[in-house]
Short mmCIF file of C-alpha atoms in Angstrom, two decimals:
data_model
loop_
_atom_site.label_atom_id
_atom_site.label_comp_id
_atom_site.label_asym_id
_atom_site.label_seq_id
_atom_site.Cartn_x
_atom_site.Cartn_y
_atom_site.Cartn_z
CA MET A 88 0.73 -8.70 7.80
CA LEU A 89 -2.86 -7.70 8.64
CA ASP A 90 -4.12 -7.07 5.09
CA LYS A 91 -5.25 -10.67 4.56
CA PHE A 92 -7.41 -10.49 7.69
CA LEU A 93 -8.79 -6.99 7.29
CA THR A 94 -9.69 -7.10 3.59
CA PRO A 95 -12.44 -9.76 3.88
CA MET A 96 -14.03 -7.75 6.70
CA ILE A 97 -14.16 -4.56 4.66
CA LYS A 98 -15.58 -6.01 1.43
CA PRO A 99 -19.20 -6.43 2.68
CA ILE A 100 -19.21 -2.84 3.96
CA LEU A 101 -18.18 -1.47 0.57
CA SER A 102 -20.59 -3.55 -1.51
CA PRO A 103 -23.67 -1.26 -1.24
CA VAL A 104 -21.61 1.80 -2.13
CA VAL A 105 -20.08 0.00 -5.10
CA VAL A 106 -23.55 -0.80 -6.48
CA VAL A 107 -24.56 2.86 -6.31
CA LEU A 108 -21.33 4.03 -7.95
CA HIS A 109 -21.75 1.55 -10.78
CA LYS A 110 -25.31 2.70 -11.44
CA ARG A 111 -24.06 6.29 -11.69
CA GLY A 112 -21.53 5.31 -14.35
CA ILE A 113 -18.44 5.99 -12.24
CA THR A 114 -15.42 3.90 -13.19
CA ALA A 115 -12.74 2.35 -10.99
CA ASP A 116 -9.98 4.42 -12.62
CA GLN A 117 -11.89 7.62 -11.85
CA LEU A 118 -12.07 6.61 -8.20
CA THR A 119 -8.35 5.80 -8.19
CA VAL A 120 -7.38 9.25 -9.49
CA ALA A 121 -9.90 11.08 -7.27
CA GLY A 122 -8.70 9.22 -4.19
CA PHE A 123 -5.10 10.03 -5.00
CA LEU A 124 -5.82 13.75 -5.40
CA ILE A 125 -7.71 13.80 -2.10
CA GLY A 126 -4.86 11.98 -0.39
CA MET A 127 -2.30 14.43 -1.69
CA LEU A 128 -4.18 17.24 0.03
CA ALA A 129 -2.75 15.79 3.23
CA VAL A 130 0.72 17.12 2.34
CA PRO A 131 -0.05 20.86 2.62
CA LEU A 132 -2.36 20.15 5.57
CA LEU A 133 0.49 18.41 7.38
CA ALA A 134 2.94 21.13 6.42
CA PHE A 135 0.67 23.68 8.13
CA GLU A 136 0.15 21.32 11.08
CA LEU A 137 -3.55 20.82 10.41
CA TRP A 138 -3.35 17.28 11.73
CA TYR A 139 -7.03 16.35 11.77
CA GLY A 140 -7.62 17.74 8.31
CA ALA A 141 -4.71 15.63 7.07
CA LEU A 142 -6.13 12.61 8.86
CA ALA A 143 -9.46 13.12 7.08
CA ALA A 144 -7.71 13.30 3.70
CA ILE A 145 -5.75 10.12 4.47
CA ALA A 146 -8.92 8.29 5.56
CA LEU A 147 -10.79 9.33 2.41
CA ASN A 148 -7.88 8.22 0.26
CA ARG A 149 -8.00 4.76 1.81
CA ILE A 150 -11.78 4.53 1.40
CA PHE A 151 -11.45 5.38 -2.29
CA ASP A 152 -8.61 2.85 -2.58
CA GLY A 153 -10.89 0.13 -1.26
CA LEU A 154 -13.77 1.20 -3.48
CA ASP A 155 -11.87 1.31 -6.77
CA GLY A 156 -10.84 -2.33 -6.71
CA ALA A 157 -14.25 -3.46 -5.48
CA LEU A 158 -15.94 -1.47 -8.25
CA ALA A 159 -13.61 -2.89 -10.91
CA ARG A 160 -14.46 -6.43 -9.86
CA TYR A 161 -18.19 -5.73 -9.58
CA ALA A 162 -18.30 -4.12 -13.04
CA LYS A 163 -15.99 -6.84 -14.43
CA GLN A 164 -13.55 -4.12 -15.51
CA SER A 165 -10.44 -5.39 -13.71
CA SER A 166 -7.37 -4.77 -15.87
CA SER A 167 -3.60 -4.65 -15.75
CA ALA A 168 -3.77 -0.93 -16.62
CA GLY A 169 -6.06 -0.25 -13.68
CA GLY A 170 -3.89 -2.29 -11.34
CA TYR A 171 -0.81 -0.43 -12.53
CA LEU A 172 -2.46 2.95 -11.99
CA ASP A 173 -3.67 1.94 -8.55
CA ILE A 174 -0.38 0.64 -7.17
CA THR A 175 1.66 3.49 -8.66
CA LEU A 176 -0.52 6.19 -7.13
CA ASP A 177 -0.65 4.27 -3.84
CA PHE A 178 3.13 4.32 -3.51
CA LEU A 179 3.28 8.00 -4.41
CA PHE A 180 0.71 8.68 -1.70
CA TYR A 181 2.63 6.61 0.86
CA ALA A 182 5.81 8.57 0.12
CA ALA A 183 4.03 11.93 0.28
CA ILE A 184 2.83 11.58 3.88
CA PRO A 185 6.31 11.49 5.51
CA LEU A 186 7.20 14.45 3.30
CA GLY A 187 4.32 16.39 4.84
CA PHE A 188 5.65 15.78 8.34
CA ILE A 189 9.16 16.79 7.25
CA LEU A 190 7.80 20.06 5.88
CA ALA A 191 5.95 20.67 9.14
CA ASN A 192 9.14 20.53 11.20
CA PRO A 193 12.31 20.02 9.12
CA GLU A 194 14.74 20.36 12.02
CA GLN A 195 13.04 17.69 14.11
CA ASN A 196 11.59 15.35 11.46
CA ALA A 197 13.98 15.43 8.50
CA ILE A 198 16.28 12.54 9.45
CA ALA A 199 13.52 10.25 10.73
CA GLY A 200 11.39 11.12 7.70
CA ALA A 201 14.25 10.38 5.30
CA LEU A 202 14.84 7.04 7.02
CA LEU A 203 11.15 6.21 6.71
CA LEU A 204 11.13 7.12 3.01
CA ALA A 205 14.25 5.02 2.39
CA THR A 206 12.63 1.95 3.95
CA PHE A 207 9.41 2.64 2.01
CA ILE A 208 11.50 2.40 -1.16
CA GLY A 209 12.91 -0.91 0.07
CA THR A 210 9.54 -2.46 0.88
CA GLY A 211 8.02 -1.17 -2.35
CA SER A 212 10.84 -2.33 -4.63
CA SER A 213 11.09 -5.78 -3.01
CA PHE A 214 7.32 -6.09 -3.33
CA LEU A 215 7.04 -5.04 -6.97
CA ALA A 216 10.21 -6.76 -8.19
CA PHE A 217 8.91 -10.10 -6.94
CA ALA A 218 5.52 -9.44 -8.54
CA ILE A 219 7.23 -9.10 -11.93
CA ALA A 220 9.08 -12.40 -11.49
CA ALA A 221 5.93 -14.09 -10.15
CA GLU A 222 4.12 -13.14 -13.35
CA LYS A 223 6.86 -14.82 -15.38
CA PHE A 224 6.39 -18.08 -13.48
CA LYS A 225 2.57 -17.72 -13.38
CA LEU A 226 2.49 -18.12 -9.60
CA ASP A 227 -0.91 -18.49 -7.97
CA LYS A 228 -2.18 -15.73 -5.65
CA PRO A 229 -3.75 -17.83 -2.88
CA GLN A 230 -4.41 -15.02 -0.38
CA PHE A 231 -5.26 -12.18 -2.76
CA LYS A 232 -6.69 -13.79 -5.90
CA TYR A 233 -8.49 -10.57 -6.81
CA LYS A 234 -5.23 -8.60 -7.09
CA SER A 235 -3.87 -7.83 -10.56
CA PHE A 236 -0.36 -8.79 -9.41
CA TYR A 237 1.28 -11.21 -6.95
CA TYR A 238 0.95 -9.84 -3.42
CA LEU A 239 4.07 -10.72 -1.41
CA ASN A 240 3.32 -10.63 2.31
CA GLY A 241 5.46 -8.85 4.90
CA LEU A 242 5.53 -7.48 8.42
CA THR A 243 4.57 -4.02 7.18
CA GLU A 244 1.81 -3.85 4.57
CA GLY A 245 -0.93 -1.39 3.71
CA THR A 246 -2.88 -1.80 6.94
CA GLU A 247 0.16 -1.24 9.15
CA THR A 248 1.24 1.76 7.09
CA ILE A 249 -2.14 3.45 7.40
CA ALA A 250 -2.15 2.70 11.14
CA LEU A 251 1.19 4.52 11.31
CA PHE A 252 -0.20 7.54 9.44
CA VAL A 253 -3.19 7.71 11.79
CA ALA A 254 -0.92 7.52 14.82
CA LEU A 255 1.34 10.23 13.42
CA CYS A 256 -1.62 12.57 12.88
CA LEU A 257 -2.90 11.92 16.40
CA TRP A 258 0.52 12.25 18.06
CA PRO A 259 2.67 14.35 15.69
CA GLN A 260 5.00 15.29 18.53
CA HIS A 261 6.17 11.66 18.56
CA PHE A 262 6.97 11.52 14.83
CA VAL A 263 10.65 10.70 15.33
CA LEU A 264 9.92 7.79 17.67
CA LEU A 265 7.05 6.34 15.64
CA ALA A 266 8.87 6.75 12.34
CA GLY A 267 11.95 5.07 13.77
CA ILE A 268 9.98 2.09 15.06
CA PHE A 269 8.14 1.66 11.77
CA ALA A 270 11.31 2.05 9.73
CA THR A 271 12.82 -0.78 11.75
CA ALA A 272 9.78 -2.95 11.03
CA CYS A 273 10.09 -2.04 7.35
CA ALA A 274 13.74 -3.09 7.41
CA ILE A 275 12.69 -6.49 8.74
CA THR A 276 10.12 -6.73 5.95
CA ILE A 277 12.76 -5.87 3.35
CA PHE A 278 15.11 -8.56 4.64
CA THR A 279 12.46 -11.28 4.83
CA ARG A 280 11.07 -10.43 1.38
CA ILE A 281 14.49 -10.43 -0.27
CA HIS A 282 15.47 -13.65 1.47
CA SER A 283 12.27 -15.56 0.77
CA GLY A 284 11.80 -14.04 -2.68
CA TYR A 285 15.31 -14.87 -3.82
CA HIS A 286 15.19 -18.48 -2.62
CA THR A 287 11.69 -19.00 -4.00
CA LEU A 288 12.69 -17.78 -7.45
CA LYS A 289 15.95 -19.72 -7.31
CA GLN A 290 14.01 -22.91 -6.61
CA LEU A 291 11.51 -22.16 -9.38
CA GLU A 292 14.34 -21.62 -11.85
CA THR A 293 15.95 -24.90 -10.80
CA ASP A 294 12.65 -26.78 -11.13
CA THR A 295 12.11 -25.26 -14.59
CA ILE A 296 15.56 -26.37 -15.76
CA VAL A 297 15.07 -29.87 -14.38
CA GLY A 298 11.60 -30.11 -15.86
CA SER A 299 12.83 -29.11 -19.31
CA LYS A 300 15.38 -31.94 -19.46
#
């Protein structure tokens, strides 16, 4: 929900760093992999209840995630392969963070963490499944033209998810409550995406049939 507002604000901040990285010969894919590995360090840090260390790893992961796309566009190296690598590692990272909290306190966090992971699967699958169909119909990407795939909006997107992770690191004792609230918001996102995505594609298919006659 907030991605379309936050992204334009972040781009000017990243630009000077992108220029330096490009001059040093660093590629966007290298940043993607490095950011993922840094982000995954949050899992053992969370498991050992090193909350601020985990928060630092999460923050660095998100910085790298912003830099890799910006660098790809600056260097004119944007590609489907890079986009695929980026979104795949992003979703693995998103799933890993609840796992870290479950490992920290299985008795308290297991059910809420499992619920959160289940809704993450729902938001991710509804997001990516529509992107595949959108490519078939060559849909425009009015809000995120720089993305390598169609970006279907929802109540819970990247910005909201990272805000959740920050809150969980700051107040880990409230994991069950925060995870439950966010899982509910994810459920709303899943419903609205499936509903709007289905009817949008249904209409496109109808228009294609009519247009071919």
